[in-house]
mmCIF file of C-alpha atoms in Angstrom:
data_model
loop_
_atom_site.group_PDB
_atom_site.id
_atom_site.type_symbol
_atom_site.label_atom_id
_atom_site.label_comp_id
_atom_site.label_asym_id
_atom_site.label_seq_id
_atom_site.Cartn_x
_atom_site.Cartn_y
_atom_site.Cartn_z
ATOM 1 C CA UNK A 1 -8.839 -0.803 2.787
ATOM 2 C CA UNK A 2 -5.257 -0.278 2.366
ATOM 3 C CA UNK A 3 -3.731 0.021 -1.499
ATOM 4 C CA UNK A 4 -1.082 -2.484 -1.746
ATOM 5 C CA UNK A 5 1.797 -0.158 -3.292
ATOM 6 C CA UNK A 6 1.328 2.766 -0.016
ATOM 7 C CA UNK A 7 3.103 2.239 3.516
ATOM 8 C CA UNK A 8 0.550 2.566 6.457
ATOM 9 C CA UNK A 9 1.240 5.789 8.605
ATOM 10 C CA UNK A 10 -1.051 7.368 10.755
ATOM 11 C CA UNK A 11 -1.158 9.805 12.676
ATOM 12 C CA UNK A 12 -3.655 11.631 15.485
ATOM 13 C CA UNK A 13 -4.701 14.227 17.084
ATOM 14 C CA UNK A 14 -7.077 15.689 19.935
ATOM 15 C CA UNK A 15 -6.393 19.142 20.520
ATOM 16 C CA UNK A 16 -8.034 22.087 21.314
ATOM 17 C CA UNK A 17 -7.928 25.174 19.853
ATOM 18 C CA UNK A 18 -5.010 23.659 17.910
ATOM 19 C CA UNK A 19 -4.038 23.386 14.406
ATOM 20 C CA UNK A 20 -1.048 21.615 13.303
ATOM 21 C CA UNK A 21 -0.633 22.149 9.470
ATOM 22 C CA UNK A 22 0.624 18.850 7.417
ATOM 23 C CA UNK A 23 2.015 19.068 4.033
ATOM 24 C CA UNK A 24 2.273 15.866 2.298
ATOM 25 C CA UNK A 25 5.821 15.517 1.240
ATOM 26 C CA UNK A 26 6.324 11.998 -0.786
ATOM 27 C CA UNK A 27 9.378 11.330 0.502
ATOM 28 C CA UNK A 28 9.034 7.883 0.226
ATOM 29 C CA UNK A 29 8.018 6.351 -2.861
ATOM 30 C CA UNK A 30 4.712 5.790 -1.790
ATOM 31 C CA UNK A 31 2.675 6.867 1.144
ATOM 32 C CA UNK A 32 -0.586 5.667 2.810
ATOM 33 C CA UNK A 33 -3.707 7.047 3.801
ATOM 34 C CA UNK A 34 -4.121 9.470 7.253
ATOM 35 C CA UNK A 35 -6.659 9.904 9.768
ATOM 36 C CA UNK A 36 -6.886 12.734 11.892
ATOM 37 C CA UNK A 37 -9.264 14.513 14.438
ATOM 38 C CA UNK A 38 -9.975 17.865 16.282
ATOM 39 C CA UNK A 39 -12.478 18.610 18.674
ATOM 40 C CA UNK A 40 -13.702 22.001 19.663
ATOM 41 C CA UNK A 41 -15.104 20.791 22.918
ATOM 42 C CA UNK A 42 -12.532 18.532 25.178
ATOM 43 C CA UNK A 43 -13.311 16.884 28.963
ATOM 44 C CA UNK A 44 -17.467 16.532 28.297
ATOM 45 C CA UNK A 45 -17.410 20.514 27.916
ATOM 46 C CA UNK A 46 -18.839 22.148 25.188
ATOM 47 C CA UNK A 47 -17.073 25.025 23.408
ATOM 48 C CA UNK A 48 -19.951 27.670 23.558
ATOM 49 C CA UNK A 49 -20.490 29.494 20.152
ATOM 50 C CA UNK A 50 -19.285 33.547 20.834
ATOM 51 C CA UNK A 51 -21.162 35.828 18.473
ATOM 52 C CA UNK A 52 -19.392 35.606 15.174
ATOM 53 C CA UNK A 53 -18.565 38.195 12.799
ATOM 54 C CA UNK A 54 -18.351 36.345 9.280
ATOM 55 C CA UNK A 55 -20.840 37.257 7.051
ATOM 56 C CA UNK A 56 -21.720 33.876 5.742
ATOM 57 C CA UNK A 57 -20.379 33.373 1.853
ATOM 58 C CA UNK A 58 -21.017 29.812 1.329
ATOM 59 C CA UNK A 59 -18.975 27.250 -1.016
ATOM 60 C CA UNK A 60 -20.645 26.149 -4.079
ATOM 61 C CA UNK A 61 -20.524 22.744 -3.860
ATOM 62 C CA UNK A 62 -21.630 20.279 -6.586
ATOM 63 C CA UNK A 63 -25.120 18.900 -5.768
ATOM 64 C CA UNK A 64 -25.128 15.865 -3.873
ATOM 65 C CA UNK A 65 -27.175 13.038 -5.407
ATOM 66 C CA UNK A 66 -29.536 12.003 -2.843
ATOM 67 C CA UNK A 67 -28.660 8.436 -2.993
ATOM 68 C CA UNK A 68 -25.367 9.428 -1.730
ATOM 69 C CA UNK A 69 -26.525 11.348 1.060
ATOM 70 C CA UNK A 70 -28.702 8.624 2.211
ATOM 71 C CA UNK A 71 -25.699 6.286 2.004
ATOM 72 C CA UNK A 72 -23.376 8.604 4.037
ATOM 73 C CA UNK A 73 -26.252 8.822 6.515
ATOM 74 C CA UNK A 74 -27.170 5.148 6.658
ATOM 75 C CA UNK A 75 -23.331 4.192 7.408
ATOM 76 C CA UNK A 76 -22.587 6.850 10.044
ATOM 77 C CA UNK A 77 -26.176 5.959 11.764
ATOM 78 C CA UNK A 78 -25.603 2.512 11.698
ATOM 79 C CA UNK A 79 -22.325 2.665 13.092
ATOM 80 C CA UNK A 80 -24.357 4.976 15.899
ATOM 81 C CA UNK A 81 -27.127 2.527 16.251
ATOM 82 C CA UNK A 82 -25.170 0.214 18.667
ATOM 83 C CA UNK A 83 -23.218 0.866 21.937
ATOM 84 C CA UNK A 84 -19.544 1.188 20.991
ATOM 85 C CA UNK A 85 -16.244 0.027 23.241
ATOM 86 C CA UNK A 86 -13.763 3.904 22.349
ATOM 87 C CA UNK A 87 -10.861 1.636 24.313
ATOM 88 C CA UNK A 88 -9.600 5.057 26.617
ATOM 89 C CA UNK A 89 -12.510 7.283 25.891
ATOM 90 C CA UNK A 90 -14.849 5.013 27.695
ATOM 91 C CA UNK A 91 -18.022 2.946 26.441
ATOM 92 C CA UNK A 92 -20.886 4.996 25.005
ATOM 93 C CA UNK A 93 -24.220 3.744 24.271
ATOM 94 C CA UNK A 94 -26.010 3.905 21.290
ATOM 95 C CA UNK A 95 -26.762 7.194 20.315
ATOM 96 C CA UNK A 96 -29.493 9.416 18.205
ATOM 97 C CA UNK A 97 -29.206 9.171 14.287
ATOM 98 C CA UNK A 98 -27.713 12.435 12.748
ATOM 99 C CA UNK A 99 -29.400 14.698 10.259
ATOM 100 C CA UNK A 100 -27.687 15.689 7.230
ATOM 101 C CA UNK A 101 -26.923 19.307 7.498
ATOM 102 C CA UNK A 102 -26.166 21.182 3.680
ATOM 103 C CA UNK A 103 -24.053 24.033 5.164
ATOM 104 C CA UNK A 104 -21.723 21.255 7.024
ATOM 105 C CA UNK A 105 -21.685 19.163 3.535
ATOM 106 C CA UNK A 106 -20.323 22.533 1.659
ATOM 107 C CA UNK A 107 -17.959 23.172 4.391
ATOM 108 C CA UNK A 108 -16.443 19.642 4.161
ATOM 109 C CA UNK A 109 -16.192 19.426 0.134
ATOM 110 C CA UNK A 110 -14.806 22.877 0.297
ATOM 111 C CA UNK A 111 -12.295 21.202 2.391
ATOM 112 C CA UNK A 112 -11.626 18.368 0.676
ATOM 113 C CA UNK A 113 -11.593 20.145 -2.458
ATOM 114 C CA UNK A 114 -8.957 22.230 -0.823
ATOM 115 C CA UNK A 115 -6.884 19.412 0.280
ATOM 116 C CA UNK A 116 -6.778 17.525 -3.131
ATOM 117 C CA UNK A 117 -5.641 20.787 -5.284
ATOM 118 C CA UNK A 118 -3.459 22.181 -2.870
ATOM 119 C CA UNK A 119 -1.494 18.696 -1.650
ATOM 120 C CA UNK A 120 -2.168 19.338 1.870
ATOM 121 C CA UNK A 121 -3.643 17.318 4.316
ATOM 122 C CA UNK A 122 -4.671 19.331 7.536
ATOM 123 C CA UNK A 123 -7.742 20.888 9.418
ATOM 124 C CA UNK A 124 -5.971 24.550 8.294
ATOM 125 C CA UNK A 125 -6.935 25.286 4.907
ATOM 126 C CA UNK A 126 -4.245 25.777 2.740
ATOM 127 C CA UNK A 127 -3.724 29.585 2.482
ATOM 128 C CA UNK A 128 -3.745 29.173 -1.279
ATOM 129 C CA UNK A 129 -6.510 30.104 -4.311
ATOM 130 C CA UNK A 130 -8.217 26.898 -3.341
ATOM 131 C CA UNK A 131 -9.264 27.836 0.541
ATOM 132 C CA UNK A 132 -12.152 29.110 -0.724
ATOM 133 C CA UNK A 133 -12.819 30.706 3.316
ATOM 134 C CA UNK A 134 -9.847 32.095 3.597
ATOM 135 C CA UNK A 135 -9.805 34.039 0.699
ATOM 136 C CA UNK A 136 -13.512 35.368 0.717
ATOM 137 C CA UNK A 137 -13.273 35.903 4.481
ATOM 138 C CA UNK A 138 -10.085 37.584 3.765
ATOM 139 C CA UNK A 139 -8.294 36.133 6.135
ATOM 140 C CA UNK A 140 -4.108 36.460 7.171
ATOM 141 C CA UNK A 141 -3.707 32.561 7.354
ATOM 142 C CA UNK A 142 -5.401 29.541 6.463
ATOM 143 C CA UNK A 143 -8.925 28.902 7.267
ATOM 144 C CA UNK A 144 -9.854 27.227 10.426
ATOM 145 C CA UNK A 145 -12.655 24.275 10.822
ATOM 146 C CA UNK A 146 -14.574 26.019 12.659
ATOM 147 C CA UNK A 147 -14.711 29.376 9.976
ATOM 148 C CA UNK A 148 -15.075 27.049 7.390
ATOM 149 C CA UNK A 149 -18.841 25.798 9.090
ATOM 150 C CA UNK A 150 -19.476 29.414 10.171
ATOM 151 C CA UNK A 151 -19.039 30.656 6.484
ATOM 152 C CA UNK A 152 -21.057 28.054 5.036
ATOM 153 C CA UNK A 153 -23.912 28.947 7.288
ATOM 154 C CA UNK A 154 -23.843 27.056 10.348
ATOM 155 C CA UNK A 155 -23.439 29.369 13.340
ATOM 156 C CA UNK A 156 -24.650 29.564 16.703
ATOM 157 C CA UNK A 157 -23.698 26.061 17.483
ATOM 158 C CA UNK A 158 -22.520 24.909 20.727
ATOM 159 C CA UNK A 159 -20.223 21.972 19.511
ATOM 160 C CA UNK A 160 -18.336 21.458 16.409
ATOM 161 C CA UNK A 161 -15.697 18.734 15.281
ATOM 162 C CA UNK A 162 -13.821 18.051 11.783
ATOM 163 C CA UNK A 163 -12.815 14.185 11.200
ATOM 164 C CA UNK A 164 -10.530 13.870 7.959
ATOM 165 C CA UNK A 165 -9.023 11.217 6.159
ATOM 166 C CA UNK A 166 -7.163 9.559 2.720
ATOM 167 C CA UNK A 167 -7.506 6.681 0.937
ATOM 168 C CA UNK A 168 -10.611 5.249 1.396
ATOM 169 C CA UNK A 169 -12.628 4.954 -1.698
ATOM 170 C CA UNK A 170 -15.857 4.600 0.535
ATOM 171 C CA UNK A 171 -17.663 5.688 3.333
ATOM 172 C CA UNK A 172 -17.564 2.104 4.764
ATOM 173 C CA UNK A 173 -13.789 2.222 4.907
ATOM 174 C CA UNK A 174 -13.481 5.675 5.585
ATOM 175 C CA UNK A 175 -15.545 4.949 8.493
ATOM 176 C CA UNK A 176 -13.749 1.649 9.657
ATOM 177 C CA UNK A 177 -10.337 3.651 9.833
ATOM 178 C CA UNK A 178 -11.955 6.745 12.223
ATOM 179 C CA UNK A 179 -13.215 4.076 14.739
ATOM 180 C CA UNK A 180 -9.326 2.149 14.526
ATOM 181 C CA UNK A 181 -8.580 5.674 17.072
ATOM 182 C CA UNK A 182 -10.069 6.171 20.655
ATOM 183 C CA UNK A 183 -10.828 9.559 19.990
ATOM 184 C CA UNK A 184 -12.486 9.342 16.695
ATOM 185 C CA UNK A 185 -14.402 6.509 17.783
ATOM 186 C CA UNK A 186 -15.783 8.784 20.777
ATOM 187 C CA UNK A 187 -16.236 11.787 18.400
ATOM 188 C CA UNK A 188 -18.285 9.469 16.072
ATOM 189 C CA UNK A 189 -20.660 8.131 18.756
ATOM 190 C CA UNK A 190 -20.887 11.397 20.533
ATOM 191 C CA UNK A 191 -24.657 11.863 21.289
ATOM 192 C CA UNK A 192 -24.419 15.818 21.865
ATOM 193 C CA UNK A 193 -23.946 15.927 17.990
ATOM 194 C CA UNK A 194 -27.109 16.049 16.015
ATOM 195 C CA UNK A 195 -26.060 17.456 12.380
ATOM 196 C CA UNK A 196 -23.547 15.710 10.012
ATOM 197 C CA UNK A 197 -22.145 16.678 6.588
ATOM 198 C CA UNK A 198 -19.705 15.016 4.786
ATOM 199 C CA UNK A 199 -18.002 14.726 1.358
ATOM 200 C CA UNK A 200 -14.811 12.958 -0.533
ATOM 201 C CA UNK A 201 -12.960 14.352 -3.444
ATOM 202 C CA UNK A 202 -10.563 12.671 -5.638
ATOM 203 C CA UNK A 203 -7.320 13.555 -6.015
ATOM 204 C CA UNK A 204 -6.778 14.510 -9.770
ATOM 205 C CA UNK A 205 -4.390 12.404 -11.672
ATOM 206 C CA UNK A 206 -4.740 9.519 -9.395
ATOM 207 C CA UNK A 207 -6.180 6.063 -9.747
ATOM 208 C CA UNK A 208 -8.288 6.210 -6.635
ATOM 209 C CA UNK A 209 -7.028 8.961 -3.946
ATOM 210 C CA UNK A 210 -10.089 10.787 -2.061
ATOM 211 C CA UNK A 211 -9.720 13.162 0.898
ATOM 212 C CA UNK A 212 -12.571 12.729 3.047
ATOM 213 C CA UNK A 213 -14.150 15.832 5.658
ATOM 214 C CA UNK A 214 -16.555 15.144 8.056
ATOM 215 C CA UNK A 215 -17.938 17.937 9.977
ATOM 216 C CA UNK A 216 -20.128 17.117 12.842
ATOM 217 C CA UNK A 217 -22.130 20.025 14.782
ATOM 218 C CA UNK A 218 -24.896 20.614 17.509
ATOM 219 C CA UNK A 219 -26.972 24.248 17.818
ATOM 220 C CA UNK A 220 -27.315 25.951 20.977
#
């Protein structure tokens, strides 16, 4: 669902190892909603968790009502439940339902959280008060996806990926825009993933403006 009074721009990506930071600069008058995606693991491979050394200092997230976390799970496994045309990435056929994982739902409201105060839209936190990782990890630049699920508890995995998005005001949507791209619809129906967490914040001072994370993991 596109809000009449933003232009539609988006923009993807499929990198490895690779972190492009975005600043949103209105430089038009008004601006639309983005979708982007990195995956740790590229080709089939999986990126094979090294031993790390962050001491695990979660977010606090607020408590998500469990009626919401069925909903997220319900839309994401439905979407799952059926084989799925990804145009260049190939068909895949329907894959296992996800479980909801807590530490993968604090690392994507930290993120979103992040992205909302700070007027950034990126997988690299922000480097400011708000990247909650990067400051208790004391790191020298933002925080990264993948230090963002390790600090919120989720290590020795074996496969990680971050979707995240603007302007969709629900999961439906939110979801409907990810499988527009190739490579989110393959990252979506990927059946090597078997944890999900995901969360939306709104954007404070706006009408309806939520970032959306998704975080998406398998353990070794």
């Amino acid at each position: 669902m596109l809000f009449s009074y933003y232009d539609f721009i988006i923009k993807y990506y499929n990198e490895i190892y690779f972190i492009e930071r975005v600043s949103l600069n209105f430089v038009k008058a008004f601006i639309s909603f983005f979708v982007f995606l990195i995956i740790v693991s590229g080709c089939g491979s999986h990126e094979v968790y090294k031993e790390s050394t962050i001491i695990s200092k979660p977010y606090r997230a607020p408590e998500l009502n469990s009626d919401i976390t069925q909903t997220y799970l319900n839309a994401i496994n439905r979407v799952r439940s059926e084989g799925r045309n990804c145009g260049r990435k190939g068909y895949f056929s329907s894959a296992p339902a996800l479980r909801w994982s807590d530490a993968l739902y604090r690392a994507s409201y930290e993120h979103s959280y992040d992205m909302a105060k700070s007027n950034t839209f990126s997988h690299s936190g922000s480097f400011t008060r708000s990247d909650w990782t990067a400051n208790v990890q004391q790191l020298n630049q933002g925080s990264s996806f993948k230090e963002r699920i390790e600090n919120n508890g989720y290590t020795k995995w074996k496969n990680i990926a971050e979707n995240i998005e603007m302007g969709s005001s629900t999961v439906d949507d939110a979801l409907a825009h990810w499988l527009r791209s190739d490579l989110h619809c393959a990252n979506i129906m990927n059946p090597d993933f078997t944890d999900i967490g995901m969360a939306r914040v709104k954007k404070e001072g706006t009408f309806q403006l939520y970032y959306w994370t998704q975080n998406f993991a398998a353990r070794q």
